[in-house]
Each structure stands twice: as structure tokens, then as C-alpha cells.
Amino acid sequence: MKHFLSIADLTPHELRNLLDLAIKLKMEWRDGGNKPLLQGKSLALVFQKPSLRTRVSFEMGMVHLGGYAFYMSPAEIKMGGRESVADVARVLSGYVDAVMARVFAHDHILELAKYSSVPIINGLSDYNHPAQALADFLTILEHKGRTEGLKMVYVGDANNVARSLLFAAMKLGSHFAIATPPRYALKEDDLALGRQFSTAGAKVEVFEDPAQAVIDADIIYTDVWTSMGQEAERAERLKIFPPYQVNQQLISRAKPDCIVLHCLPAHRGEEITDEVADGPNSALFPQAENRMHAQKAILVELLTK
Ligand code: CP
Ligand code: NVA
């Protein structure tokens, strides 16, 4: 693994190895602390958009492993504005051992990877959010003990997060169902690519009606209706998405031990109710913590192998 840009780039074996390593590093950390596997290594965190989880979990992950990380806000680099993406990649490669970037256009991630001589980690683009999907499947493994044959139902906007979940679900043998308003569905290209990654037990289903989709779900997943960068569409989206709210009535149609996931930040009262987010089926906060454990595995894999 040279970079971490998309779940699509990983073999099922590589994906499982990352999950196994994440579990190992989490146990080690809980048992008193991680070994300084990344001593002397540095990570630049480059952001074009706001963040809580991605920024803090990467930074603390590096600290726990004996490395050093620093944050660069959207105003500092102005990647693609003050300086070309290629030049940012060339310059950072001379200073640090790896770069994590959160960008608007996915092309910027691809360009960073093209011109960087150090590993690039995708910390979210308009296309995908692979580090999130890794933490999500770590959370599923912890709660369900397996990924094969489980039914994950994504409800809401078919966005960056949904795309990475589709790819991971296919590679891990899960059943991925998605319920969206027709205008906000996954594109045929995404579904076709996802299906190419199917392993034993994997299956994709597309719904318009969330009530139908969630029947017998093991996992219900949702995300905001308006992602970062889409703020101008918020008023219109608020009119269309309310039938896709994850509330108690919806989750009562899933399996009783269904877990509810959300990458966060949540717009409580929109895509998810307080009752569900804070209720017995919610795994939202263990999921958020798992960002750090999953990303430690990515960092160790990229910087020590
Ligand atoms: N889930 C996630 O990526 O959160 P942040 O936007 O806070 O990093
Ligand atoms: N889909 C959301 C995820 C945030 C972590 C966004 O892109 O804003």
C-alpha cells in the first residue's frame, strides 16, 4: 500500500489486515499504550474544510505511536489557489513522512498522490471518505463479530460516505442496501464499480422507500443531508429529505439488536433524532473513537512496511 486514497484500491485481504491491525493497536492502547512504532515520523494534516474527528484522531494517533503531526487550516495553504496542488505535494514531500488531506475535489487527492513522494491519506473528498469506512467496519466487527452476511442499510443522501461504505461492504461480504430520494441516489457507475468488488455473501440493493429498505437490518447508517460544500442546496434538500429521517419508528422495523451508525457531525432533528442517537441501538460514539484506532493501522501500514 503506497497511499490510502480509496477503499476501491485495497484488496479484500489488505482491508481485513487493516481491520485486524486496528483491533490489535486498540487493545494495546487500552492495555497501557502503544509501542513507539512511528518514532521520528511526521504527518502533515492539510484541510480545505472543517473537522473535529479527522483532525484530532489523526493527530492523537500519531502522538500515541511516538510520531509527530501538525494541522494546517484551510486558510494557510490555500491549495490550488495560492499554490498549485502539485507544488504543495512536491514541497511537503521534502519535509514530512506522510500527508493527510481533506479536500473539496477528489482530483486534488489524486493529484497530491501523483506528485508526492510520500504517502497521501485521503481524509475526505467530495467523492469518498475511506478512513471513515474503515472505522465503521471496525465498529461493526466489534459489535457483531463479523462482517459477512450482515445487512447494512444506508438511509439518506448517497454521498462520499455512502460510496466508501458500498465499496467496503462488497469487499467484506456484507449486504449493502441504500434508500435515497431518486435525485440523490448512487450513480450507476458507483453501483457497477461496487458490484465488481463483491466477495462471497456481498449483495447490493437500491430502494426509494427507507421503510422497505430497513427490514431486517443489522446496521442502519445515516449522514447529513447537506455535505460540506453543498450549503447552497440546503433549503432545497431540507424539503426533500425529511422522509429519510432515522427515528425510532424506522429502526423498529430493523432487527432488535440493529446498531445505528453516523459518521458525525450529526444535524440532530434532521437526519437522526436525539432518541435514536442517544438510544440503546446507537453506536455513534464508539464509532467516532474508532476513527483513531483505524487510522493508526493506516499510519503503521504506510509508514513502517
Ligand atoms: N466524520 C468525520 O470525518 O468528522 P469530521 O468532519 O469532524 O472530521
Ligand atoms: N458527508 C459529510 C461527511 C462529513 C464527515 C460531508 O462531506 O460533509
CSV table of C-alpha atoms and ligand atoms in Angstrom, one decimal:
chain,number,residue,atom,x,y,z
A,1,MET,CA,0.0,0.0,0.0
A,2,LYS,CA,1.7,3.3,-1.2
A,3,HIS,CA,-1.2,5.7,-0.5
A,4,PHE,CA,-4.6,5.4,1.2
A,5,LEU,CA,-7.0,7.1,-1.3
A,6,SER,CA,-10.0,4.8,-1.7
A,7,ILE,CA,-11.3,1.5,-0.4
A,8,ALA,CA,-11.5,0.6,-4.1
A,9,ASP,CA,-7.7,0.4,-4.2
A,10,LEU,CA,-7.4,-2.2,-1.5
A,11,THR,CA,-7.7,-6.0,-1.9
A,12,PRO,CA,-10.2,-7.7,0.4
A,13,HIS,CA,-7.1,-9.2,2.1
A,14,GLU,CA,-5.5,-5.7,2.6
A,15,LEU,CA,-8.7,-4.4,4.0
A,16,ARG,CA,-9.0,-7.2,6.5
A,17,ASN,CA,-5.4,-6.8,7.5
A,18,LEU,CA,-6.0,-3.2,8.3
A,19,LEU,CA,-9.0,-4.1,10.4
A,20,ASP,CA,-7.0,-6.8,12.3
A,21,LEU,CA,-4.2,-4.3,12.9
A,22,ALA,CA,-6.6,-1.7,14.1
A,23,ILE,CA,-8.0,-4.2,16.7
A,24,LYS,CA,-4.5,-5.1,17.8
A,25,LEU,CA,-3.5,-1.4,18.2
A,26,LYS,CA,-6.7,-0.6,20.0
A,27,MET,CA,-6.1,-3.5,22.5
A,28,GLU,CA,-2.5,-2.5,23.0
A,29,TRP,CA,-3.5,1.2,23.7
A,30,ARG,CA,-6.2,0.1,26.1
A,31,ASP,CA,-3.7,-2.1,27.9
A,32,GLY,CA,-1.4,0.8,28.7
A,33,GLY,CA,-0.2,2.3,25.5
A,34,ASN,CA,1.1,1.8,22.0
A,35,LYS,CA,4.7,0.9,21.2
A,36,PRO,CA,6.5,3.9,19.6
A,37,LEU,CA,6.3,2.4,16.1
A,38,LEU,CA,6.3,5.8,14.4
A,39,GLN,CA,9.1,7.4,16.4
A,40,GLY,CA,10.7,10.1,14.3
A,41,LYS,CA,7.9,10.1,11.7
A,42,SER,CA,5.9,13.2,10.9
A,43,LEU,CA,2.4,13.7,9.4
A,44,ALA,CA,1.0,16.9,7.9
A,45,LEU,CA,-2.7,17.4,8.2
A,46,VAL,CA,-4.0,19.6,5.4
A,47,PHE,CA,-7.6,20.8,5.5
A,48,GLN,CA,-9.7,22.6,2.9
A,49,LYS,CA,-12.8,22.0,5.1
A,50,PRO,CA,-13.6,22.0,8.9
A,51,SER,CA,-13.1,18.8,11.0
A,52,LEU,CA,-13.3,17.6,14.6
A,53,ARG,CA,-12.8,13.8,14.4
A,54,THR,CA,-10.4,13.5,11.4
A,55,ARG,CA,-8.1,16.2,12.7
A,56,VAL,CA,-8.0,15.1,16.4
A,57,SER,CA,-7.9,11.3,15.7
A,58,PHE,CA,-5.0,11.5,13.2
A,59,GLU,CA,-3.1,13.9,15.5
A,60,MET,CA,-3.6,11.8,18.6
A,61,GLY,CA,-3.0,8.6,16.7
A,62,MET,CA,0.5,9.9,15.7
A,63,VAL,CA,1.2,11.0,19.3
A,64,HIS,CA,0.3,7.6,20.7
A,65,LEU,CA,2.6,5.9,18.3
A,66,GLY,CA,5.5,8.2,19.1
A,67,GLY,CA,5.3,10.3,16.0
A,68,TYR,CA,4.5,14.0,15.3
A,69,ALA,CA,1.6,15.6,13.5
A,70,PHE,CA,0.6,19.1,12.8
A,71,TYR,CA,-2.5,20.8,11.5
A,72,MET,CA,-2.8,23.2,8.6
A,73,SER,CA,-6.1,25.1,8.3
A,74,PRO,CA,-7.9,25.9,5.0
A,75,ALA,CA,-6.6,29.5,5.2
A,76,GLU,CA,-2.9,28.5,5.4
A,77,ILE,CA,-2.1,26.6,2.2
A,78,LYS,CA,-5.0,27.6,0.0
A,79,MET,CA,-4.2,24.5,-2.0
A,80,GLY,CA,-4.9,25.1,-5.7
A,81,GLY,CA,-5.2,28.9,-5.1
A,82,ARG,CA,-2.1,30.3,-3.6
A,83,GLU,CA,-0.1,27.4,-4.9
A,84,SER,CA,-0.8,24.5,-7.2
A,85,VAL,CA,-1.7,21.1,-5.8
A,86,ALA,CA,1.3,19.6,-7.5
A,87,ASP,CA,3.7,22.1,-5.9
A,88,VAL,CA,2.2,21.6,-2.5
A,89,ALA,CA,2.8,17.8,-2.9
A,90,ARG,CA,6.4,18.4,-4.0
A,91,VAL,CA,7.2,20.8,-1.2
A,92,LEU,CA,5.6,18.8,1.6
A,93,SER,CA,7.3,15.6,0.4
A,94,GLY,CA,10.6,17.2,1.4
A,95,TYR,CA,9.5,17.9,5.0
A,96,VAL,CA,7.3,15.2,6.2
A,97,ASP,CA,6.8,11.4,6.0
A,98,ALA,CA,3.1,11.4,5.1
A,99,VAL,CA,0.3,13.9,4.3
A,100,MET,CA,-3.3,13.5,5.2
A,101,ALA,CA,-5.5,15.8,3.1
A,102,ARG,CA,-9.2,16.8,3.3
A,103,VAL,CA,-10.3,18.4,0.1
A,104,PHE,CA,-13.3,19.5,-1.9
A,105,ALA,CA,-12.5,18.0,-5.3
A,106,HIS,CA,-11.3,14.4,-5.3
A,107,ASP,CA,-9.0,15.2,-8.2
A,108,HIS,CA,-6.9,17.1,-5.7
A,109,ILE,CA,-6.3,13.9,-3.7
A,110,LEU,CA,-5.3,12.1,-7.0
A,111,GLU,CA,-3.0,15.0,-7.9
A,112,LEU,CA,-1.4,15.0,-4.5
A,113,ALA,CA,-0.7,11.3,-4.8
A,114,LYS,CA,0.7,11.8,-8.3
A,115,TYR,CA,3.2,14.4,-7.3
A,116,SER,CA,4.1,13.4,-3.8
A,117,SER,CA,7.0,11.1,-3.0
A,118,VAL,CA,5.5,10.3,0.5
A,119,PRO,CA,2.2,8.5,1.2
A,120,ILE,CA,-1.0,10.5,0.8
A,121,ILE,CA,-4.0,9.7,3.0
A,122,ASN,CA,-7.5,10.8,2.0
A,123,GLY,CA,-9.3,12.5,4.9
A,124,LEU,CA,-12.5,13.0,2.9
A,125,SER,CA,-13.2,14.4,-0.6
A,126,ASP,CA,-16.4,15.1,-2.4
A,127,TYR,CA,-16.1,11.5,-3.8
A,128,ASN,CA,-15.3,9.4,-0.8
A,129,HIS,CA,-14.3,9.0,2.9
A,130,PRO,CA,-12.2,5.8,3.1
A,131,ALA,CA,-10.8,6.4,6.6
A,132,GLN,CA,-14.4,6.7,7.9
A,133,ALA,CA,-15.4,3.4,6.3
A,134,LEU,CA,-12.5,1.6,7.9
A,135,ALA,CA,-13.6,2.8,11.3
A,136,ASP,CA,-17.2,2.0,10.6
A,137,PHE,CA,-16.4,-1.7,9.7
A,138,LEU,CA,-14.1,-1.9,12.8
A,139,THR,CA,-17.2,-0.8,14.8
A,140,ILE,CA,-19.3,-3.4,13.1
A,141,LEU,CA,-16.8,-6.1,13.8
A,142,GLU,CA,-16.7,-5.2,17.4
A,143,HIS,CA,-20.5,-5.2,17.8
A,144,LYS,CA,-21.4,-8.1,15.5
A,145,GLY,CA,-18.2,-10.3,15.5
A,146,ARG,CA,-18.2,-10.5,11.7
A,147,THR,CA,-19.0,-8.6,8.5
A,148,GLU,CA,-20.1,-11.4,6.2
A,149,GLY,CA,-23.8,-11.7,5.5
A,150,LEU,CA,-24.8,-8.7,7.7
A,151,LYS,CA,-27.3,-6.3,6.2
A,152,MET,CA,-26.2,-2.6,6.3
A,153,VAL,CA,-28.8,-0.1,5.3
A,154,TYR,CA,-27.7,3.4,4.4
A,155,VAL,CA,-30.5,5.9,4.6
A,156,GLY,CA,-30.3,9.5,3.2
A,157,ASP,CA,-28.0,11.2,0.7
A,158,ALA,CA,-25.8,8.9,-1.5
A,159,ASN,CA,-22.7,10.9,-0.7
A,160,ASN,CA,-18.9,10.5,-0.2
A,161,VAL,CA,-19.5,8.4,3.0
A,162,ALA,CA,-22.1,6.1,1.3
A,163,ARG,CA,-19.7,5.4,-1.6
A,164,SER,CA,-16.9,4.3,0.7
A,165,LEU,CA,-19.3,2.1,2.7
A,166,LEU,CA,-20.6,0.4,-0.5
A,167,PHE,CA,-17.0,-0.5,-1.6
A,168,ALA,CA,-16.0,-1.7,1.9
A,169,ALA,CA,-19.3,-3.7,2.3
A,170,MET,CA,-18.7,-5.5,-1.0
A,171,LYS,CA,-15.1,-6.4,-0.1
A,172,LEU,CA,-16.1,-7.6,3.3
A,173,GLY,CA,-19.0,-9.8,2.2
A,174,SER,CA,-21.8,-7.6,3.6
A,175,HIS,CA,-25.3,-6.9,2.2
A,176,PHE,CA,-25.5,-3.2,1.4
A,177,ALA,CA,-28.9,-1.6,0.9
A,178,ILE,CA,-29.3,2.1,0.2
A,179,ALA,CA,-32.5,4.2,0.4
A,180,THR,CA,-32.4,7.7,-1.1
A,181,PRO,CA,-34.7,10.1,-2.8
A,182,PRO,CA,-34.3,9.3,-6.6
A,183,ARG,CA,-32.4,12.5,-7.4
A,184,TYR,CA,-29.9,11.8,-4.7
A,185,ALA,CA,-29.2,8.1,-5.4
A,186,LEU,CA,-25.8,6.5,-6.1
A,187,LYS,CA,-24.9,6.7,-9.8
A,188,GLU,CA,-25.0,3.6,-12.0
A,189,ASP,CA,-21.2,3.9,-12.3
A,190,ASP,CA,-20.8,3.7,-8.5
A,191,LEU,CA,-23.0,0.7,-8.2
A,192,ALA,CA,-21.3,-1.1,-11.1
A,193,LEU,CA,-17.9,-0.4,-9.6
A,194,GLY,CA,-19.1,-1.6,-6.2
A,195,ARG,CA,-20.5,-4.8,-7.6
A,196,GLN,CA,-17.1,-5.5,-9.2
A,197,PHE,CA,-15.7,-5.7,-5.6
A,198,SER,CA,-18.3,-8.3,-4.4
A,199,THR,CA,-16.9,-11.2,-2.4
A,200,ALA,CA,-18.9,-14.2,-1.0
A,201,GLY,CA,-22.0,-13.0,0.7
A,202,ALA,CA,-22.0,-9.5,-0.7
A,203,LYS,CA,-25.1,-8.0,-2.3
A,204,VAL,CA,-26.3,-4.5,-3.2
A,205,GLU,CA,-29.9,-3.4,-3.2
A,206,VAL,CA,-31.3,0.1,-4.1
A,207,PHE,CA,-34.5,1.5,-2.6
A,208,GLU,CA,-36.5,4.7,-2.6
A,209,ASP,CA,-38.5,3.8,0.5
A,210,PRO,CA,-36.5,3.7,3.7
A,211,ALA,CA,-39.2,1.7,5.5
A,212,GLN,CA,-38.8,-1.2,3.0
A,213,ALA,CA,-35.0,-0.9,3.0
A,214,VAL,CA,-34.5,-1.3,6.7
A,215,ILE,CA,-36.5,-4.5,7.2
A,216,ASP,CA,-34.2,-7.0,9.0
A,217,ALA,CA,-31.2,-4.6,9.0
A,218,ASP,CA,-28.3,-5.4,11.3
A,219,ILE,CA,-26.9,-1.9,10.8
A,220,ILE,CA,-28.6,1.4,9.9
A,221,TYR,CA,-26.3,4.2,8.8
A,222,THR,CA,-27.1,7.8,8.1
A,223,ASP,CA,-25.2,11.0,7.4
A,224,VAL,CA,-26.1,14.7,7.0
A,225,TRP,CA,-28.5,15.7,4.1
A,226,THR,CA,-26.2,18.6,3.1
A,227,SER,CA,-22.5,17.8,3.0
A,228,MET,CA,-19.7,20.4,3.3
A,229,GLY,CA,-19.5,22.4,0.1
A,230,GLN,CA,-23.3,21.9,-0.7
A,231,GLU,CA,-24.5,24.6,1.6
A,232,ALA,CA,-26.3,26.5,-1.2
A,233,GLU,CA,-28.6,23.5,-1.7
A,234,ARG,CA,-29.5,23.2,2.0
A,235,ALA,CA,-33.0,24.8,1.7
A,236,GLU,CA,-34.0,22.6,-1.2
A,237,ARG,CA,-32.6,19.4,0.4
A,238,LEU,CA,-34.5,20.2,3.7
A,239,LYS,CA,-37.7,19.9,1.7
A,240,ILE,CA,-36.9,16.6,0.1
A,241,PHE,CA,-35.1,14.6,2.8
A,242,PRO,CA,-37.4,14.5,5.9
A,243,PRO,CA,-39.0,11.1,5.0
A,244,TYR,CA,-35.4,9.7,5.3
A,245,GLN,CA,-35.0,10.6,9.0
A,246,VAL,CA,-33.6,7.8,11.1
A,247,ASN,CA,-36.1,7.8,14.0
A,248,GLN,CA,-37.5,5.2,16.5
A,249,GLN,CA,-40.3,4.3,14.1
A,250,LEU,CA,-37.9,3.5,11.3
A,251,ILE,CA,-35.5,1.5,13.4
A,252,SER,CA,-38.3,-0.6,14.9
A,253,ARG,CA,-38.5,-2.3,11.5
A,254,ALA,CA,-34.9,-3.5,11.7
A,255,LYS,CA,-33.6,-6.4,13.8
A,256,PRO,CA,-34.0,-5.6,17.6
A,257,ASP,CA,-30.2,-5.7,18.0
A,258,CYS,CA,-29.6,-3.5,15.0
A,259,ILE,CA,-26.8,-0.9,15.6
A,260,VAL,CA,-27.2,2.7,14.3
A,261,LEU,CA,-24.1,4.4,12.9
A,262,HIS,CA,-23.5,8.0,11.8
A,263,CYS,CA,-20.1,9.4,10.8
A,264,LEU,CA,-20.9,12.7,12.6
A,265,PRO,CA,-21.2,15.6,12.8
A,266,ALA,CA,-25.0,15.0,13.1
A,267,HIS,CA,-27.7,17.5,12.5
A,268,ARG,CA,-29.9,16.2,15.3
A,269,GLY,CA,-33.6,16.5,14.5
A,270,GLU,CA,-32.9,16.3,10.8
A,271,GLU,CA,-31.3,13.0,9.6
A,272,ILE,CA,-31.4,11.5,13.1
A,273,THR,CA,-33.4,12.1,16.2
A,274,ASP,CA,-31.9,12.5,19.7
A,275,GLU,CA,-33.9,9.5,20.7
A,276,VAL,CA,-32.0,7.3,18.3
A,277,ALA,CA,-28.6,9.0,18.5
A,278,ASP,CA,-28.7,8.6,22.3
A,279,GLY,CA,-30.7,5.4,22.5
A,280,PRO,CA,-29.8,1.8,23.1
A,281,ASN,CA,-29.1,0.9,19.4
A,282,SER,CA,-26.7,3.8,18.9
A,283,ALA,CA,-23.0,3.0,18.4
A,284,LEU,CA,-22.2,6.6,17.3
A,285,PHE,CA,-19.6,7.4,19.9
A,286,PRO,CA,-17.6,4.1,19.9
A,287,GLN,CA,-17.7,4.6,16.1
A,288,ALA,CA,-16.2,8.1,16.5
A,289,GLU,CA,-13.5,6.8,18.8
A,290,ASN,CA,-12.7,4.0,16.3
A,291,ARG,CA,-11.5,6.6,13.8
A,292,MET,CA,-8.3,6.9,15.8
A,293,HIS,CA,-7.8,3.2,16.1
A,294,ALA,CA,-8.5,2.5,12.4
A,295,GLN,CA,-6.2,5.3,11.3
A,296,LYS,CA,-3.4,4.1,13.5
A,297,ALA,CA,-3.5,1.0,11.4
A,298,ILE,CA,-3.3,3.0,8.2
A,299,LEU,CA,-0.4,5.0,9.5
A,300,VAL,CA,1.6,1.9,10.7
A,301,GLU,CA,0.9,0.2,7.4
A,302,LEU,CA,2.1,3.1,5.3
A,303,LEU,CA,5.0,4.3,7.4
A,304,THR,CA,6.6,1.0,8.6
A,305,LYS,CA,6.1,-1.5,5.9
B,1,CP,N1,-16.7,12.0,10.5
B,1,CP,C1,-15.8,13.0,10.2
B,1,CP,O1,-14.9,12.9,9.3
B,1,CP,O2,-15.8,14.0,11.1
B,1,CP,P1,-15.0,15.4,11.0
B,1,CP,O3,-15.6,16.1,9.8
B,1,CP,O4,-15.3,16.1,12.3
B,1,CP,O5,-13.6,15.1,10.8
B,2,NVA,N1,-20.9,13.8,4.1
B,2,NVA,C1,-20.3,14.7,5.0
B,2,NVA,C2,-19.4,13.9,5.9
B,2,NVA,C3,-18.7,14.7,7.0
B,2,NVA,C4,-17.7,13.9,7.8
B,2,NVA,C5,-19.6,15.8,4.4
B,2,NVA,O1,-18.9,15.6,3.3
B,2,NVA,O2,-19.7,17.0,4.8
